[in-house]
PDB file of N, CA and C in Angstrom:
ATOM      1  N   MET A 261       9.592  10.352   3.589  1.00 58.00           N
ATOM      2  CA  MET A 261       9.513  11.461   4.494  1.00 58.00           C
ATOM      3  C   MET A 261      10.910  11.819   4.972  1.00 58.00           C
ATOM      4  N   PRO A 262      11.375  12.984   4.626  1.00 91.00           N
ATOM      5  CA  PRO A 262      12.725  13.364   5.058  1.00 91.00           C
ATOM      6  C   PRO A 262      12.759  13.855   6.507  1.00 91.00           C
ATOM      7  N   ILE A 263      13.673  13.277   7.242  1.00 96.00           N
ATOM      8  CA  ILE A 263      13.957  13.725   8.598  1.00 96.00           C
ATOM      9  C   ILE A 263      15.442  14.059   8.624  1.00 96.00           C
ATOM     10  N   THR A 264      15.750  15.262   9.057  1.00 96.00           N
ATOM     11  CA  THR A 264      17.147  15.685   9.124  1.00 96.00           C
ATOM     12  C   THR A 264      17.484  16.104  10.535  1.00 96.00           C
ATOM     13  N   SER A 265      18.752  16.014  10.866  1.00 96.00           N
ATOM     14  CA  SER A 265      19.217  16.503  12.167  1.00 96.00           C
ATOM     15  C   SER A 265      20.442  17.371  11.943  1.00 96.00           C
ATOM     16  N   LEU A 266      20.513  18.441  12.730  1.00 96.00           N
ATOM     17  CA  LEU A 266      21.604  19.398  12.596  1.00 96.00           C
ATOM     18  C   LEU A 266      22.054  19.833  13.979  1.00 96.00           C
ATOM     19  N   PRO A 267      23.297  19.518  14.340  1.00 96.00           N
ATOM     20  CA  PRO A 267      23.790  19.974  15.639  1.00 96.00           C
ATOM     21  C   PRO A 267      24.155  21.459  15.579  1.00 96.00           C
ATOM     22  N   SER A 268      24.023  22.130  16.720  1.00 95.00           N
ATOM     23  CA  SER A 268      24.458  23.520  16.797  1.00 95.00           C
ATOM     24  C   SER A 268      25.981  23.560  16.716  1.00 95.00           C
ATOM     25  N   GLU A 269      26.525  24.740  16.455  1.00 94.00           N
ATOM     26  CA  GLU A 269      27.981  24.863  16.313  1.00 94.00           C
ATOM     27  C   GLU A 269      28.718  24.461  17.574  1.00 94.00           C
ATOM     28  N   ASP A 270      28.132  24.750  18.745  1.00 94.00           N
ATOM     29  CA  ASP A 270      28.805  24.404  20.000  1.00 94.00           C
ATOM     30  C   ASP A 270      28.500  22.979  20.467  1.00 94.00           C
ATOM     31  N   GLY A 271      27.636  22.263  19.716  1.00 92.00           N
ATOM     32  CA  GLY A 271      27.319  20.885  20.050  1.00 92.00           C
ATOM     33  C   GLY A 271      26.378  20.719  21.227  1.00 92.00           C
ATOM     34  N   GLN A 272      25.802  21.804  21.703  1.00 96.00           N
ATOM     35  CA  GLN A 272      24.928  21.749  22.869  1.00 96.00           C
ATOM     36  C   GLN A 272      23.479  21.410  22.522  1.00 96.00           C
ATOM     37  N   GLU A 273      23.099  21.619  21.245  1.00 97.00           N
ATOM     38  CA  GLU A 273      21.708  21.401  20.846  1.00 97.00           C
ATOM     39  C   GLU A 273      21.653  20.653  19.518  1.00 97.00           C
ATOM     40  N   LEU A 274      20.666  19.780  19.408  1.00 98.00           N
ATOM     41  CA  LEU A 274      20.430  19.057  18.162  1.00 98.00           C
ATOM     42  C   LEU A 274      19.023  19.404  17.685  1.00 98.00           C
ATOM     43  N   THR A 275      18.928  19.875  16.446  1.00 98.00           N
ATOM     44  CA  THR A 275      17.632  20.192  15.862  1.00 98.00           C
ATOM     45  C   THR A 275      17.261  19.099  14.874  1.00 98.00           C
ATOM     46  N   ILE A 276      16.094  18.513  15.090  1.00 98.00           N
ATOM     47  CA  ILE A 276      15.560  17.474  14.213  1.00 98.00           C
ATOM     48  C   ILE A 276      14.375  18.074  13.476  1.00 98.00           C
ATOM     49  N   THR A 277      14.408  18.034  12.151  1.00 98.00           N
ATOM     50  CA  THR A 277      13.344  18.591  11.329  1.00 98.00           C
ATOM     51  C   THR A 277      12.595  17.457  10.650  1.00 98.00           C
ATOM     52  N   ILE A 278      11.270  17.511  10.751  1.00 97.00           N
ATOM     53  CA  ILE A 278      10.427  16.458  10.187  1.00 97.00           C
ATOM     54  C   ILE A 278       9.541  17.061   9.112  1.00 97.00           C
ATOM     55  N   GLN A 279       9.586  16.485   7.915  1.00 96.00           N
ATOM     56  CA  GLN A 279       8.778  16.934   6.782  1.00 96.00           C
ATOM     57  C   GLN A 279       7.767  15.851   6.432  1.00 96.00           C
ATOM     58  N   GLY A 280       6.523  16.254   6.204  1.00 94.00           N
ATOM     59  CA  GLY A 280       5.502  15.300   5.765  1.00 94.00           C
ATOM     60  C   GLY A 280       4.866  14.561   6.917  1.00 94.00           C
ATOM     61  N   ARG A 281       4.540  13.298   6.688  1.00 94.00           N
ATOM     62  CA  ARG A 281       3.852  12.481   7.690  1.00 94.00           C
ATOM     63  C   ARG A 281       4.830  11.976   8.743  1.00 94.00           C
ATOM     64  N   PHE A 282       4.443  12.126   9.992  1.00 96.00           N
ATOM     65  CA  PHE A 282       5.231  11.609  11.108  1.00 96.00           C
ATOM     66  C   PHE A 282       4.426  10.452  11.690  1.00 96.00           C
ATOM     67  N   ASP A 283       4.736   9.247  11.212  1.00 96.00           N
ATOM     68  CA  ASP A 283       4.003   8.054  11.621  1.00 96.00           C
ATOM     69  C   ASP A 283       4.984   6.891  11.731  1.00 96.00           C
ATOM     70  N   PHE A 284       4.469   5.681  11.898  1.00 95.00           N
ATOM     71  CA  PHE A 284       5.336   4.528  12.127  1.00 95.00           C
ATOM     72  C   PHE A 284       6.374   4.339  11.023  1.00 95.00           C
ATOM     73  N   GLY A 285       6.052   4.718   9.805  1.00 94.00           N
ATOM     74  CA  GLY A 285       6.997   4.596   8.697  1.00 94.00           C
ATOM     75  C   GLY A 285       8.266   5.407   8.895  1.00 94.00           C
ATOM     76  N   ALA A 286       8.234   6.369   9.819  1.00 95.00           N
ATOM     77  CA  ALA A 286       9.395   7.228  10.077  1.00 95.00           C
ATOM     78  C   ALA A 286      10.236   6.751  11.256  1.00 95.00           C
ATOM     79  N   HIS A 287       9.851   5.636  11.857  1.00 95.00           N
ATOM     80  CA  HIS A 287      10.494   5.193  13.098  1.00 95.00           C
ATOM     81  C   HIS A 287      12.016   5.093  12.992  1.00 95.00           C
ATOM     82  N   GLN A 288      12.509   4.322  12.055  1.00 96.00           N
ATOM     83  CA  GLN A 288      13.960   4.121  11.934  1.00 96.00           C
ATOM     84  C   GLN A 288      14.692   5.419  11.618  1.00 96.00           C
ATOM     85  N   GLU A 289      14.138   6.181  10.695  1.00 96.00           N
ATOM     86  CA  GLU A 289      14.779   7.436  10.295  1.00 96.00           C
ATOM     87  C   GLU A 289      14.823   8.426  11.461  1.00 96.00           C
ATOM     88  N   PHE A 290      13.751   8.477  12.247  1.00 97.00           N
ATOM     89  CA  PHE A 290      13.717   9.378  13.399  1.00 97.00           C
ATOM     90  C   PHE A 290      14.752   8.968  14.443  1.00 97.00           C
ATOM     91  N   ARG A 291      14.840   7.687  14.744  1.00 96.00           N
ATOM     92  CA  ARG A 291      15.841   7.221  15.723  1.00 96.00           C
ATOM     93  C   ARG A 291      17.263   7.513  15.246  1.00 96.00           C
ATOM     94  N   ARG A 292      17.512   7.278  13.977  1.00 96.00           N
ATOM     95  CA  ARG A 292      18.849   7.588  13.440  1.00 96.00           C
ATOM     96  C   ARG A 292      19.181   9.061  13.586  1.00 96.00           C
ATOM     97  N   ALA A 293      18.182   9.920  13.493  1.00 96.00           N
ATOM     98  CA  ALA A 293      18.409  11.366  13.553  1.00 96.00           C
ATOM     99  C   ALA A 293      19.019  11.802  14.881  1.00 96.00           C
ATOM    100  N   TYR A 294      18.750  11.080  15.960  1.00 96.00           N
ATOM    101  CA  TYR A 294      19.348  11.473  17.243  1.00 96.00           C
ATOM    102  C   TYR A 294      20.339  10.462  17.801  1.00 96.00           C
ATOM    103  N   GLU A 295      20.305   9.220  17.341  1.00 94.00           N
ATOM    104  CA  GLU A 295      21.244   8.228  17.861  1.00 94.00           C
ATOM    105  C   GLU A 295      22.573   8.222  17.119  1.00 94.00           C
ATOM    106  N   ARG A 296      22.568   8.588  15.873  1.00 90.00           N
ATOM    107  CA  ARG A 296      23.784   8.499  15.058  1.00 90.00           C
ATOM    108  C   ARG A 296      24.412   9.856  14.800  1.00 90.00           C
ATOM    109  N   VAL A 297      24.528  10.635  15.852  1.00 88.00           N
ATOM    110  CA  VAL A 297      25.228  11.917  15.750  1.00 88.00           C
ATOM    111  C   VAL A 297      26.481  11.833  16.606  1.00 88.00           C
ATOM    112  N   ASP A 298      27.482  12.612  16.246  1.00 86.00           N
ATOM    113  CA  ASP A 298      28.771  12.546  16.928  1.00 86.00           C
ATOM    114  C   ASP A 298      28.823  13.368  18.211  1.00 86.00           C
ATOM    115  N   ILE A 299      27.710  13.958  18.590  1.00 86.00           N
ATOM    116  CA  ILE A 299      27.691  14.796  19.783  1.00 86.00           C
ATOM    117  C   ILE A 299      26.707  14.215  20.799  1.00 86.00           C
ATOM    118  N   ARG A 300      26.806  14.682  22.016  1.00 88.00           N
ATOM    119  CA  ARG A 300      25.828  14.338  23.061  1.00 88.00           C
ATOM    120  C   ARG A 300      25.205  15.661  23.512  1.00 88.00           C
ATOM    121  N   PRO A 301      24.160  16.113  22.819  1.00 96.00           N
ATOM    122  CA  PRO A 301      23.600  17.435  23.102  1.00 96.00           C
ATOM    123  C   PRO A 301      22.892  17.497  24.456  1.00 96.00           C
ATOM    124  N   LYS A 302      22.825  18.708  24.998  1.00 96.00           N
ATOM    125  CA  LYS A 302      22.097  18.934  26.241  1.00 96.00           C
ATOM    126  C   LYS A 302      20.636  19.271  25.967  1.00 96.00           C
ATOM    127  N   ARG A 303      20.371  19.800  24.763  1.00 97.00           N
ATOM    128  CA  ARG A 303      19.017  20.210  24.391  1.00 97.00           C
ATOM    129  C   ARG A 303      18.681  19.665  23.014  1.00 97.00           C
ATOM    130  N   TYR A 304      17.391  19.419  22.824  1.00 98.00           N
ATOM    131  CA  TYR A 304      16.881  18.950  21.536  1.00 98.00           C
ATOM    132  C   TYR A 304      15.741  19.861  21.105  1.00 98.00           C
ATOM    133  N   THR A 305      15.682  20.121  19.811  1.00 98.00           N
ATOM    134  CA  THR A 305      14.564  20.840  19.220  1.00 98.00           C
ATOM    135  C   THR A 305      14.013  19.972  18.104  1.00 98.00           C
ATOM    136  N   VAL A 306      12.701  19.763  18.113  1.00 98.00           N
ATOM    137  CA  VAL A 306      12.043  19.030  17.036  1.00 98.00           C
ATOM    138  C   VAL A 306      11.189  20.041  16.287  1.00 98.00           C
ATOM    139  N   ASP A 307      11.597  20.350  15.055  1.00 98.00           N
ATOM    140  CA  ASP A 307      10.896  21.332  14.232  1.00 98.00           C
ATOM    141  C   ASP A 307       9.826  20.617  13.413  1.00 98.00           C
ATOM    142  N   LEU A 308       8.568  20.928  13.715  1.00 97.00           N
ATOM    143  CA  LEU A 308       7.438  20.269  13.068  1.00 97.00           C
ATOM    144  C   LEU A 308       6.763  21.159  12.028  1.00 97.00           C
ATOM    145  N   LYS A 309       7.469  22.171  11.571  1.00 96.00           N
ATOM    146  CA  LYS A 309       6.877  23.118  10.620  1.00 96.00           C
ATOM    147  C   LYS A 309       6.347  22.429   9.362  1.00 96.00           C
ATOM    148  N   GLY A 310       7.069  21.472   8.851  1.00 95.00           N
ATOM    149  CA  GLY A 310       6.658  20.784   7.634  1.00 95.00           C
ATOM    150  C   GLY A 310       5.892  19.498   7.882  1.00 95.00           C
ATOM    151  N   THR A 311       5.528  19.242   9.138  1.00 95.00           N
ATOM    152  CA  THR A 311       4.818  18.013   9.479  1.00 95.00           C
ATOM    153  C   THR A 311       3.338  18.173   9.172  1.00 95.00           C
ATOM    154  N   THR A 312       2.827  17.297   8.317  1.00 90.00           N
ATOM    155  CA  THR A 312       1.433  17.397   7.895  1.00 90.00           C
ATOM    156  C   THR A 312       0.519  16.438   8.656  1.00 90.00           C
ATOM    157  N   TYR A 313       1.089  15.448   9.325  1.00 91.00           N
ATOM    158  CA  TYR A 313       0.294  14.430  10.003  1.00 91.00           C
ATOM    159  C   TYR A 313       1.121  13.842  11.122  1.00 91.00           C
ATOM    160  N   LEU A 314       0.470  13.535  12.241  1.00 93.00           N
ATOM    161  CA  LEU A 314       1.139  12.945  13.385  1.00 93.00           C
ATOM    162  C   LEU A 314       0.168  11.944  14.012  1.00 93.00           C
ATOM    163  N   ASP A 315       0.644  10.739  14.303  1.00 95.00           N
ATOM    164  CA  ASP A 315      -0.238   9.737  14.902  1.00 95.00           C
ATOM    165  C   ASP A 315       0.334   9.228  16.223  1.00 95.00           C
ATOM    166  N   SER A 316      -0.315   8.223  16.793  1.00 96.00           N
ATOM    167  CA  SER A 316       0.100   7.723  18.104  1.00 96.00           C
ATOM    168  C   SER A 316       1.509   7.137  18.084  1.00 96.00           C
ATOM    169  N   SER A 317       1.927   6.559  16.979  1.00 97.00           N
ATOM    170  CA  SER A 317       3.297   6.038  16.930  1.00 97.00           C
ATOM    171  C   SER A 317       4.312   7.174  16.965  1.00 97.00           C
ATOM    172  N   ALA A 318       3.971   8.321  16.385  1.00 97.00           N
ATOM    173  CA  ALA A 318       4.850   9.488  16.459  1.00 97.00           C
ATOM    174  C   ALA A 318       4.953   9.977  17.902  1.00 97.00           C
ATOM    175  N   LEU A 319       3.843   9.943  18.630  1.00 98.00           N
ATOM    176  CA  LEU A 319       3.889  10.314  20.045  1.00 98.00           C
ATOM    177  C   LEU A 319       4.828   9.374  20.795  1.00 98.00           C
ATOM    178  N   GLY A 320       4.759   8.103  20.481  1.00 98.00           N
ATOM    179  CA  GLY A 320       5.663   7.135  21.088  1.00 98.00           C
ATOM    180  C   GLY A 320       7.117   7.409  20.755  1.00 98.00           C
ATOM    181  N   MET A 321       7.368   7.812  19.521  1.00 98.00           N
ATOM    182  CA  MET A 321       8.749   8.132  19.122  1.00 98.00           C
ATOM    183  C   MET A 321       9.270   9.352  19.871  1.00 98.00           C
ATOM    184  N   LEU A 322       8.404  10.336  20.091  1.00 98.00           N
ATOM    185  CA  LEU A 322       8.812  11.507  20.877  1.00 98.00           C
ATOM    186  C   LEU A 322       9.138  11.101  22.315  1.00 98.00           C
ATOM    187  N   LEU A 323       8.382  10.154  22.860  1.00 98.00           N
ATOM    188  CA  LEU A 323       8.673   9.664  24.209  1.00 98.00           C
ATOM    189  C   LEU A 323       9.995   8.901  24.251  1.00 98.00           C
ATOM    190  N   LEU A 324      10.305   8.163  23.190  1.00 97.00           N
ATOM    191  CA  LEU A 324      11.609   7.482  23.113  1.00 97.00           C
ATOM    192  C   LEU A 324      12.748   8.498  23.068  1.00 97.00           C
ATOM    193  N   LEU A 325      12.559   9.581  22.325  1.00 98.00           N
ATOM    194  CA  LEU A 325      13.566  10.646  22.302  1.00 98.00           C
ATOM    195  C   LEU A 325      13.733  11.224  23.704  1.00 98.00           C
ATOM    196  N   ARG A 326      12.620  11.438  24.396  1.00 98.00           N
ATOM    197  CA  ARG A 326      12.680  11.988  25.759  1.00 98.00           C
ATOM    198  C   ARG A 326      13.478  11.058  26.669  1.00 98.00           C
ATOM    199  N   ASP A 327      13.245   9.757  26.585  1.00 97.00           N
ATOM    200  CA  ASP A 327      14.017   8.796  27.380  1.00 97.00           C
ATOM    201  C   ASP A 327      15.494   8.868  27.035  1.00 97.00           C
ATOM    202  N   HIS A 328      15.795   8.905  25.748  1.00 96.00           N
ATOM    203  CA  HIS A 328      17.183   8.989  25.274  1.00 96.00           C
ATOM    204  C   HIS A 328      17.865  10.249  25.800  1.00 96.00           C
ATOM    205  N   ALA A 329      17.111  11.340  25.882  1.00 96.00           N
ATOM    206  CA  ALA A 329      17.667  12.641  26.268  1.00 96.00           C
ATOM    207  C   ALA A 329      17.736  12.840  27.780  1.00 96.00           C
ATOM    208  N   GLY A 330      17.301  11.857  28.552  1.00 95.00           N
ATOM    209  CA  GLY A 330      17.434  11.979  29.997  1.00 95.00           C
ATOM    210  C   GLY A 330      16.149  11.932  30.784  1.00 95.00           C
ATOM    211  N   GLY A 331      15.054  11.550  30.147  1.00 96.00           N
ATOM    212  CA  GLY A 331      13.787  11.395  30.871  1.00 96.00           C
ATOM    213  C   GLY A 331      13.276  12.711  31.429  1.00 96.00           C
ATOM    214  N   ASP A 332      13.033  12.745  32.731  1.00 95.00           N
ATOM    215  CA  ASP A 332      12.491  13.947  33.361  1.00 95.00           C
ATOM    216  C   ASP A 332      13.441  15.137  33.275  1.00 95.00           C
ATOM    217  N   ARG A 333      14.727  14.897  33.083  1.00 95.00           N
ATOM    218  CA  ARG A 333      15.712  15.981  32.966  1.00 95.00           C
ATOM    219  C   ARG A 333      15.881  16.457  31.522  1.00 95.00           C
ATOM    220  N   ALA A 334      15.213  15.815  30.593  1.00 96.00           N
ATOM    221  CA  ALA A 334      15.362  16.139  29.175  1.00 96.00           C
ATOM    222  C   ALA A 334      14.874  17.551  28.871  1.00 96.00           C
ATOM    223  N   GLN A 335      15.605  18.219  27.993  1.00 97.00           N
ATOM    224  CA  GLN A 335      15.217  19.546  27.510  1.00 97.00           C
ATOM    225  C   GLN A 335      14.889  19.408  26.029  1.00 97.00           C
ATOM    226  N   ILE A 336      13.588  19.302  25.745  1.00 98.00           N
ATOM    227  CA  ILE A 336      13.145  19.103  24.361  1.00 98.00           C
ATOM    228  C   ILE A 336      12.052  20.110  24.049  1.00 98.00           C
ATOM    229  N   ARG A 337      12.258  20.853  22.958  1.00 98.00           N
ATOM    230  CA  ARG A 337      11.252  21.803  22.481  1.00 98.00           C
ATOM    231  C   ARG A 337      10.643  21.269  21.198  1.00 98.00           C
ATOM    232  N   LEU A 338       9.325  21.370  21.095  1.00 98.00           N
ATOM    233  CA  LEU A 338       8.614  21.048  19.861  1.00 98.00           C
ATOM    234  C   LEU A 338       8.183  22.372  19.263  1.00 98.00           C
ATOM    235  N   LEU A 339       8.698  22.674  18.071  1.00 97.00           N
ATOM    236  CA  LEU A 339       8.480  23.978  17.453  1.00 97.00           C
ATOM    237  C   LEU A 339       7.595  23.899  16.221  1.00 97.00           C
ATOM    238  N   ASN A 340       6.944  25.019  15.932  1.00 97.00           N
ATOM    239  CA  ASN A 340       6.226  25.233  14.668  1.00 97.00           C
ATOM    240  C   ASN A 340       5.144  24.193  14.395  1.00 97.00           C
ATOM    241  N   CYS A 341       4.371  23.871  15.420  1.00 96.00           N
ATOM    242  CA  CYS A 341       3.283  22.903  15.262  1.00 96.00           C
ATOM    243  C   CYS A 341       2.088  23.572  14.590  1.00 96.00           C
ATOM    244  N   ASN A 342       1.537  22.936  13.565  1.00 94.00           N
ATOM    245  CA  ASN A 342       0.302  23.465  12.987  1.00 94.00           C
ATOM    246  C   ASN A 342      -0.850  23.150  13.944  1.00 94.00           C
ATOM    247  N   ALA A 343      -2.036  23.670  13.652  1.00 94.00           N
ATOM    248  CA  ALA A 343      -3.176  23.540  14.568  1.00 94.00           C
ATOM    249  C   ALA A 343      -3.540  22.079  14.833  1.00 94.00           C
ATOM    250  N   ASP A 344      -3.516  21.238  13.808  1.00 93.00           N
ATOM    251  CA  ASP A 344      -3.877  19.829  13.980  1.00 93.00           C
ATOM    252  C   ASP A 344      -2.867  19.099  14.867  1.00 93.00           C
ATOM    253  N   VAL A 345      -1.587  19.341  14.620  1.00 94.00           N
ATOM    254  CA  VAL A 345      -0.532  18.701  15.416  1.00 94.00           C
ATOM    255  C   VAL A 345      -0.612  19.185  16.857  1.00 94.00           C
ATOM    256  N   ARG A 346      -0.788  20.480  17.043  1.00 94.00           N
ATOM    257  CA  ARG A 346      -0.879  21.036  18.395  1.00 94.00           C
ATOM    258  C   ARG A 346      -2.063  20.425  19.166  1.00 94.00           C
ATOM    259  N   LYS A 347      -3.163  20.219  18.474  1.00 94.00           N
ATOM    260  CA  LYS A 347      -4.345  19.632  19.114  1.00 94.00           C
ATOM    261  C   LYS A 347      -4.051  18.216  19.603  1.00 94.00           C
ATOM    262  N   ILE A 348      -3.402  17.415  18.769  1.00 94.00           N
ATOM    263  CA  ILE A 348      -3.046  16.048  19.158  1.00 94.00           C
ATOM    264  C   ILE A 348      -2.103  16.062  20.353  1.00 94.00           C
ATOM    265  N   LEU A 349      -1.113  16.951  20.348  1.00 96.00           N
ATOM    266  CA  LEU A 349      -0.174  17.053  21.462  1.00 96.00           C
ATOM    267  C   LEU A 349      -0.894  17.479  22.742  1.00 96.00           C
ATOM    268  N   SER A 350      -1.845  18.386  22.599  1.00 95.00           N
ATOM    269  CA  SER A 350      -2.600  18.867  23.758  1.00 95.00           C
ATOM    270  C   SER A 350      -3.496  17.771  24.342  1.00 95.00           C
ATOM    271  N   ILE A 351      -4.210  17.074  23.490  1.00 95.00           N
ATOM    272  CA  ILE A 351      -5.071  15.980  23.947  1.00 95.00           C
ATOM    273  C   ILE A 351      -4.257  14.914  24.671  1.00 95.00           C
ATOM    274  N   SER A 352      -3.027  14.722  24.231  1.00 96.00           N
ATOM    275  CA  SER A 352      -2.135  13.719  24.819  1.00 96.00           C
ATOM    276  C   SER A 352      -1.377  14.238  26.039  1.00 96.00           C
ATOM    277  N   ASN A 353      -1.647  15.485  26.440  1.00 97.00           N
ATOM    278  CA  ASN A 353      -0.980  16.124  27.586  1.00 97.00           C
ATOM    279  C   ASN A 353       0.535  16.213  27.426  1.00 97.00           C
ATOM    280  N   PHE A 354       0.988  16.359  26.199  1.00 97.00           N
ATOM    281  CA  PHE A 354       2.434  16.436  25.958  1.00 97.00           C
ATOM    282  C   PHE A 354       3.037  17.752  26.422  1.00 97.00           C
ATOM    283  N   GLU A 355       2.208  18.772  26.660  1.00 95.00           N
ATOM    284  CA  GLU A 355       2.770  20.036  27.153  1.00 95.00           C
ATOM    285  C   GLU A 355       3.336  19.864  28.569  1.00 95.00           C
ATOM    286  N   GLN A 356       2.998  18.778  29.243  1.00 95.00           N
ATOM    287  CA  GLN A 356       3.573  18.491  30.547  1.00 95.00           C
ATOM    288  C   GLN A 356       4.933  17.814  30.442  1.00 95.00           C
ATOM    289  N   LEU A 357       5.240  17.284  29.272  1.00 96.00           N
ATOM    290  CA  LEU A 357       6.505  16.560  29.072  1.00 96.00           C
ATOM    291  C   LEU A 357       7.503  17.306  28.191  1.00 96.00           C
ATOM    292  N   PHE A 358       6.988  18.186  27.329  1.00 97.00           N
ATOM    293  CA  PHE A 358       7.812  18.895  26.370  1.00 97.00           C
ATOM    294  C   PHE A 358       7.471  20.379  26.404  1.00 97.00           C
ATOM    295  N   GLN A 359       8.433  21.191  26.006  1.00 97.00           N
ATOM    296  CA  GLN A 359       8.151  22.607  25.800  1.00 97.00           C
ATOM    297  C   GLN A 359       7.600  22.731  24.378  1.00 97.00           C
ATOM    298  N   ILE A 360       6.397  23.229  24.235  1.00 96.00           N
ATOM    299  CA  ILE A 360       5.772  23.350  22.916  1.00 96.00           C
ATOM    300  C   ILE A 360       5.652  24.820  22.565  1.00 96.00           C
ATOM    301  N   ASP A 361       6.338  25.227  21.496  1.00 90.00           N
ATOM    302  CA  ASP A 361       6.330  26.631  21.036  1.00 90.00           C
ATOM    303  C   ASP A 361       5.754  26.732  19.659  1.00 90.00           C
TER     304      ASP A 361
END
């Protein structure tokens, strides 16, 4: 499962793109996507357009990203969620923790 990260030109935002299944098998790759960048972004975007599956471990990984990004002060957007992913995020009340577009 490819996970990529791309900082904005001004270094203020980091976009993480997830393709395929977002589950425990992606844990290390997901953490590397935001921990091993040369910038300290103020905002994060997680693009889920190519995400076909998301489980409870993926929810945990998103919470770890939120902690890394500043907890309650974190600015994280989850973009391009398909209907199944959006349903899981909604059931988990993630719209209270993340901006979901």
